[in-house]
Short mmCIF file of C-alpha atoms in Angstrom, two decimals:
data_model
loop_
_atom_site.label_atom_id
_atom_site.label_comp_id
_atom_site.label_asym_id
_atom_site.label_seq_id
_atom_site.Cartn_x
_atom_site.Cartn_y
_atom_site.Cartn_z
CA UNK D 1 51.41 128.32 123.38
CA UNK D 2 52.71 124.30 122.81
CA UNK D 3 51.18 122.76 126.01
CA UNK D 4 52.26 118.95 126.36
CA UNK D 5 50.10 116.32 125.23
CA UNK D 6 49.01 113.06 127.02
CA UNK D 7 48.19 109.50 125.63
CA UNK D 8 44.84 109.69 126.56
CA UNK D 9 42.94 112.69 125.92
CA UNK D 10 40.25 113.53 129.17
CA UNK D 11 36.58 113.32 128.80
CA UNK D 12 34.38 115.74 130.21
CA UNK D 13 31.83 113.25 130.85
CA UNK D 14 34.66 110.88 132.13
CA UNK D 15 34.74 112.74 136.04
CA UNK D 16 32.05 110.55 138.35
CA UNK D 17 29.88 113.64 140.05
CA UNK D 18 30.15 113.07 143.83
CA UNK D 19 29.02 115.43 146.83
CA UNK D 20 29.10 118.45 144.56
CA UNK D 21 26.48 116.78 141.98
CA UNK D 22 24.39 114.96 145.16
CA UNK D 23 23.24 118.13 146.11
CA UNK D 24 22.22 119.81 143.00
CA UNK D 25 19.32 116.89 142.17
CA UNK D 26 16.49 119.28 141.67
CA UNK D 27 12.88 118.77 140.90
CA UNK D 28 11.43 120.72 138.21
CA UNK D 29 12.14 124.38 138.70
CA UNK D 30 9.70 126.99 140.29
CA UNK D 31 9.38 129.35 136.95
CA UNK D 32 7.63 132.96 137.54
CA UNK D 33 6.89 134.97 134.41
CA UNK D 34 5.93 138.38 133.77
CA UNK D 35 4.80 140.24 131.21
CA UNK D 36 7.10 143.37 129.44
CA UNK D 37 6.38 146.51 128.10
CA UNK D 38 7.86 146.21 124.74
CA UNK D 39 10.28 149.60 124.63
CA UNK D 40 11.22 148.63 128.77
CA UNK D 41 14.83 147.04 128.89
CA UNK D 42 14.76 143.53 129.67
CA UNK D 43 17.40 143.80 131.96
CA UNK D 44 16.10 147.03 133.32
CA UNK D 45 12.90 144.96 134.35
CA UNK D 46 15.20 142.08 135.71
CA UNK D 47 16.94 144.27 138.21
CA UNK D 48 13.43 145.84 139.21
CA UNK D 49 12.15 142.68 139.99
CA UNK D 50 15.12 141.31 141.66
CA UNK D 51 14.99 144.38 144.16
CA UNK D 52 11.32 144.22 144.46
CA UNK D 53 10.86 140.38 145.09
CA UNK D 54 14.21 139.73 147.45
CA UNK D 55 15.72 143.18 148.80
CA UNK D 56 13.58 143.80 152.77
CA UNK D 57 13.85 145.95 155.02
CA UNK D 58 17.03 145.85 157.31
CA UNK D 59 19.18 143.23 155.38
CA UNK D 60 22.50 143.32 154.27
CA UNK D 61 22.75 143.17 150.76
CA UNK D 62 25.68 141.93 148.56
CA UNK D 63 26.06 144.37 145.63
CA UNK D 64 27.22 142.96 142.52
CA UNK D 65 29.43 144.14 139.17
CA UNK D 66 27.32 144.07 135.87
CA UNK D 67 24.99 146.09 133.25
CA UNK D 68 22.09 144.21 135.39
CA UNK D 69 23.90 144.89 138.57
CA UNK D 70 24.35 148.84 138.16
CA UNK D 71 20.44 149.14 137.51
CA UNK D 72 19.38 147.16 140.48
CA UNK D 73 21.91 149.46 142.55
CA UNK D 74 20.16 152.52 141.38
CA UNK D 75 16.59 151.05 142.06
CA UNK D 76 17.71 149.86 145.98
CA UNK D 77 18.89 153.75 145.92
CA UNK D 78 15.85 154.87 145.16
CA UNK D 79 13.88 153.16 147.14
CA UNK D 80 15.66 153.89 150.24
CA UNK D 81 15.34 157.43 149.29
CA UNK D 82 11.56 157.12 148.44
CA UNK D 83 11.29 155.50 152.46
CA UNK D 84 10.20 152.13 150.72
CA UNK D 85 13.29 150.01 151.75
CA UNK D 86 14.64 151.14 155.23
CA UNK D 87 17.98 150.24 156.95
CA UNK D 88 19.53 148.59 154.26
CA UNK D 89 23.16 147.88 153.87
CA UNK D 90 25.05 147.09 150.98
CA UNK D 91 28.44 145.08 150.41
CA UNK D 92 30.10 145.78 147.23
CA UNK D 93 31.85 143.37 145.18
CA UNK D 94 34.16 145.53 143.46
CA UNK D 95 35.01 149.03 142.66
CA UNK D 96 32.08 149.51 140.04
CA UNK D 97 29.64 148.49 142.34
CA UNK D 98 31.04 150.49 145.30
CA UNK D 99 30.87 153.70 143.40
CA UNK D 100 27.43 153.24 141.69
CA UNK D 101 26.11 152.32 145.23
CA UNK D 102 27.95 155.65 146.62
CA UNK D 103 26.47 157.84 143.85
CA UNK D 104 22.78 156.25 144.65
CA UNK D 105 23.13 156.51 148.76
CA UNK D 106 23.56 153.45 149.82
CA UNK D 107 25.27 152.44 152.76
CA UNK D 108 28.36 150.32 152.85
CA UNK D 109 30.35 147.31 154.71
CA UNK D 110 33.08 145.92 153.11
CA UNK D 111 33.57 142.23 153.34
CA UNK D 112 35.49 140.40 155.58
CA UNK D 113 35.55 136.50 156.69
CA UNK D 114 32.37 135.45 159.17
CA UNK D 115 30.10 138.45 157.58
CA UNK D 116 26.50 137.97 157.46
CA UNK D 117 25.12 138.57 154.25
CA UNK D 118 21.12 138.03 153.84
CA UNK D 119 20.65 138.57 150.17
CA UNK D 120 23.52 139.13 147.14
CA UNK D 121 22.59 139.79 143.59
CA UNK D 122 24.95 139.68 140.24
CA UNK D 123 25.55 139.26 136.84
CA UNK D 124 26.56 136.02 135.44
CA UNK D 125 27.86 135.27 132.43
CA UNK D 126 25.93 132.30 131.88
CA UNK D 127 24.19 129.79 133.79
CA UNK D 128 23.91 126.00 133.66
CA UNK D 129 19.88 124.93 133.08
CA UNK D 130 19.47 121.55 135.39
CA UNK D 131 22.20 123.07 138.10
CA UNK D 132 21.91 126.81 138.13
CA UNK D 133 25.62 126.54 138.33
CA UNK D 134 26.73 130.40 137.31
CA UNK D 135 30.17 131.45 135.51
CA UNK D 136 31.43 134.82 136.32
CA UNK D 137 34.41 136.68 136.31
CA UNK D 138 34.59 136.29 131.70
CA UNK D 139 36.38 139.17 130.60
CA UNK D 140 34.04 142.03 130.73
CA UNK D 141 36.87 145.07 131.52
CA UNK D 142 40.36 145.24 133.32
CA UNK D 143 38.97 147.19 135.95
CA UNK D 144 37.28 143.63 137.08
CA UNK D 145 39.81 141.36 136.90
CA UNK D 146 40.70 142.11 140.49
CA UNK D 147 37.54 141.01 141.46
CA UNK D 148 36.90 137.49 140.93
CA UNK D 149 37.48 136.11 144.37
CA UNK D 150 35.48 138.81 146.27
CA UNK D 151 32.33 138.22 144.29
CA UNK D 152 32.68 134.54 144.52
CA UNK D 153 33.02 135.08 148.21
CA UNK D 154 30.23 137.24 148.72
CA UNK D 155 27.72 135.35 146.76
CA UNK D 156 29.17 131.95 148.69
CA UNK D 157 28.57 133.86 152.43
CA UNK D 158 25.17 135.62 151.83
CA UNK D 159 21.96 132.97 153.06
CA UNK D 160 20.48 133.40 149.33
CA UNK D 161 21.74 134.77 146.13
CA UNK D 162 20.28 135.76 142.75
CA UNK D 163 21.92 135.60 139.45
CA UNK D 164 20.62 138.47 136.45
CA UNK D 165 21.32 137.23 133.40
CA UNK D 166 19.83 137.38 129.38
CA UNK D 167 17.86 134.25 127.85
CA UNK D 168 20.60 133.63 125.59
CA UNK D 169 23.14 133.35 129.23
CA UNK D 170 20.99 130.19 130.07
CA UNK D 171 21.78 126.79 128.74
CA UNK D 172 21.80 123.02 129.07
CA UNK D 173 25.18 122.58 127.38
CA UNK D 174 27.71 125.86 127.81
CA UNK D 175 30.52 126.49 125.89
CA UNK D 176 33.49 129.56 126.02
CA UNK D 177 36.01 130.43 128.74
CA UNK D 178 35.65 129.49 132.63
CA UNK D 179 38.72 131.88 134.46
CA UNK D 180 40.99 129.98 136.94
CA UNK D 181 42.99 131.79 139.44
CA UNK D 182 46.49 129.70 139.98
CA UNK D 183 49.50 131.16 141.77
CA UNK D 184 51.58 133.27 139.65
CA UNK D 185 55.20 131.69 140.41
CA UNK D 186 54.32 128.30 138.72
CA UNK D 187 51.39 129.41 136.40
CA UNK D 188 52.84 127.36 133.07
CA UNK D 189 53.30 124.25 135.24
CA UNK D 190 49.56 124.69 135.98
CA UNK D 191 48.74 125.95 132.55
CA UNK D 192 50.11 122.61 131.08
CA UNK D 193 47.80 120.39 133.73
CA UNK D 194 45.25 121.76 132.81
CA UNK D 195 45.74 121.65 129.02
CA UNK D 196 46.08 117.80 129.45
CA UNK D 197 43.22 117.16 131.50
CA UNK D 198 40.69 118.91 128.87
CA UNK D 199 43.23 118.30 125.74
CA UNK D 200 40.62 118.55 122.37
CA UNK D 201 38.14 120.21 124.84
CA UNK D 202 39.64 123.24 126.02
CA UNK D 203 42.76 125.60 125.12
CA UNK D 204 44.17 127.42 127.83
CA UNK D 205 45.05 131.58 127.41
CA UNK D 206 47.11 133.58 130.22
CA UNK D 207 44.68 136.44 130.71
CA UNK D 208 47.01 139.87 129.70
CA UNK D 209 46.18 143.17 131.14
CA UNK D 210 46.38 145.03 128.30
CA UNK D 211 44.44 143.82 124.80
CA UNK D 212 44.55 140.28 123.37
CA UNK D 213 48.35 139.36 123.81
CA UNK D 214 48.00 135.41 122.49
CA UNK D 215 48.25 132.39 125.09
CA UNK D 216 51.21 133.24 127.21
CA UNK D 217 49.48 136.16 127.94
CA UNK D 218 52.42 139.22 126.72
CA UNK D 219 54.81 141.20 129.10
CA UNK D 220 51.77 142.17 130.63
CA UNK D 221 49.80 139.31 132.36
CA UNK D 222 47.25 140.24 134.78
CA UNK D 223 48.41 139.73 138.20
CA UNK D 224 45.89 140.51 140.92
CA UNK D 225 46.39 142.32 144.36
CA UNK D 226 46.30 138.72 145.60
CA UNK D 227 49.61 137.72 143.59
CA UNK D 228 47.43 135.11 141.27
CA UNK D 229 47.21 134.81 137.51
CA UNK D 230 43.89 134.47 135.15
CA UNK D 231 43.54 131.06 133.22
CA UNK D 232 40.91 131.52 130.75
CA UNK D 233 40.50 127.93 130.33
CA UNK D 234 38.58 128.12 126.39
CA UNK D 235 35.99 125.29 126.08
CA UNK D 236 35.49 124.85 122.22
CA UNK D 237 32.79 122.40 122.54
CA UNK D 238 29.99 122.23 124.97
CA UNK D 239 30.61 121.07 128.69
CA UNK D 240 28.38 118.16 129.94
CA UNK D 241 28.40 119.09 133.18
CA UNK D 242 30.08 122.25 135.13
CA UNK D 243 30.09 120.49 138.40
CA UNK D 244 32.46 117.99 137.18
CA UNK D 245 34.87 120.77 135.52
CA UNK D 246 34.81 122.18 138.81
CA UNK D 247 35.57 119.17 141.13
CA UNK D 248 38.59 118.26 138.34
CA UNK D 249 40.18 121.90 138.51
CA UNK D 250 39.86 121.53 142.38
CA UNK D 251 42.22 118.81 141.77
CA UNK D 252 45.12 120.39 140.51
CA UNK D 253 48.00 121.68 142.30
CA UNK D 254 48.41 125.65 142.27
CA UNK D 255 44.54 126.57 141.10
CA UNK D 256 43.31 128.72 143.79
CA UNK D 257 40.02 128.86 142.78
CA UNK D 258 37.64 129.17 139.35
CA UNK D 259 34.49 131.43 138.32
CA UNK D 260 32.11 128.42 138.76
CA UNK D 261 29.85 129.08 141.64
CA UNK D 262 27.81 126.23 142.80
CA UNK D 263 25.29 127.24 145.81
CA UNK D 264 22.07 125.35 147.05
CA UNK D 265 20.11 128.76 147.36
CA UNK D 266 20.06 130.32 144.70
CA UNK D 267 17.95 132.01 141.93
CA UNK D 268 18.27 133.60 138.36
CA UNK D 269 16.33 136.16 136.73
CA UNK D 270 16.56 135.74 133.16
CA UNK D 271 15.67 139.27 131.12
CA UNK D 272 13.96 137.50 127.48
CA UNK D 273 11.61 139.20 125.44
CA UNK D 274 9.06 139.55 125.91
CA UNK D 275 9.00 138.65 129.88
CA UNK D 276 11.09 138.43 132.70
CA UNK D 277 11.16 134.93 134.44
CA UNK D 278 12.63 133.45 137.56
CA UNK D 279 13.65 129.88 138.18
CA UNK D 280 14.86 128.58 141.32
CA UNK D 281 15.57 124.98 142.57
CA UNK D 282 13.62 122.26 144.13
CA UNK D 283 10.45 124.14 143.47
CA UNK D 284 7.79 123.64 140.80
CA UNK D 285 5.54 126.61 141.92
CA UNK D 286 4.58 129.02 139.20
CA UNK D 287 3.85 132.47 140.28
CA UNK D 288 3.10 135.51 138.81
CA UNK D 289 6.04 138.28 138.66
CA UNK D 290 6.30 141.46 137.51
#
């Protein structure tokens, strides 16, 4: 795909952070370890102590998509069945999660505008160290593509959120694809702005529902239930900040949205070897976890 070039390429470090970076200053984060039994899954241990340290009684719980996701679903199921948790309620964020939180007994909303959330968990597919900026929505299967919005949303409405990911998900400097929903009708128009604004940083793929079908994206594109295209916009060196990729996409004519998520309460659960820690923001604390 030949994507017009500009005089002068963009730099990443060019875009002045404004309201979005004012409010992601942090102090040095609050970091609780915890030991691992050496044959336990990391992420198994993750999702445990996600449940364990957030999930109370009588909240409504977003449900997210993921490896780390499914086993926190099945732990919330059974500890309602065990009488531990009581009253809880979960929103799914997509299909997956909807049917593992069927299979486990867990009750279910679905999402609509003004819902009160208390508590959401998900996978991310990486995380930004100073910001706790996640990425979702990378290409994990077709059967997510559809998705991308709702989980956004869902994380965005519930009062706190926590992000599961593995040590090698969380970085200072990220590289690899963020996805960018733009309107269907005029997606090569968009395609090409984009290009230009990251040209030498970034190449730009149409995401194709079926297999690797090269940057236009085949005579099968994905096209969600909402009418939008997938943008996998492919960062080939590593981003300075994700708050100002964010604010420039949010520029652009025809991008309906992006799988950045930037929220002031927020956690993530990072699943090394060999223990399980939690960082969250404006907190220095150190605490013993699980």
């Amino acid at each position: 795909m030949a994507f017009a070039a500009v005089s002068t390429p963009f730099s990443l470090s060019s875009v002045s952070p404004t309201r979005r970076q004012s409010f992601r200053n942090v102090s040095a984060p609050r970091v609780i370890s915890a030991s691992l039994s050496p044959d336990v899954s990391p992420l198994l241990r993750a999702a445990h102590h996600t449940v364990d340290s957030y999930v109370k009684s009588g909240m409504v719980i977003g449900l997210g998509s993921g490896e780390a996701s499914d086993m926190a679903i099945r732990y919330l199921g059974q500890q309602l069945r065990s009488g531990s948790l009581q009253n809880v309620v979960g929103v799914p964020m997509s299909a997956r999660s909807a049917s593992e939180a069927a299979k486990y007994g867990i009750p279910l909303e679905y999402f609509r505008d003004g819902f009160q959330i208390d508590f959401a968990f998900h996978d991310a597919d990486a995380v930004e160290e100073s910001t706790l900026i996640a990425v979702i929505g990378r290409r994990r299967s077709s059967q997510e593509d559809d998705y991308i919005l709702k989980q956004k949303s869902i994380v965005k409405a519930a009062d706190e959120a926590v992000f599961m990911i593995k040590e090698e998900q969380y970085k200072t400097s990220l590289e690899g694809s963020i996805p960018v929903l733009v309107q269907s009708l005029n997606w090569l128009a968009i395609a090409e702005e984009i290009d230009d604004l990251y040209l030498g940083d970034a190449e730009v793929w149409r995401r194709a529902s079926v297999g690797d079908a090269g940057p236009l994206g085949g005579d099968f594109p994905i096209v969600t239930s909402d009418g939008h295209n997938i943008l996998d916009v492919i960062f080939t060196t590593p981003i300075p900040s994700l708050a100002n990729v964010a604010e420039s996409l949010e520029t652009i004519d025809g991008v309906v949205d992006h799988g950045l998520v930037i929220k002031t309460r927020c956690s993530v659960v990072i699943a090394g070897k060999p223990e399980v820690r939690t960082v969250t923001l404006q907190s220095s604390t150190v605490e013993n976890g699980v």
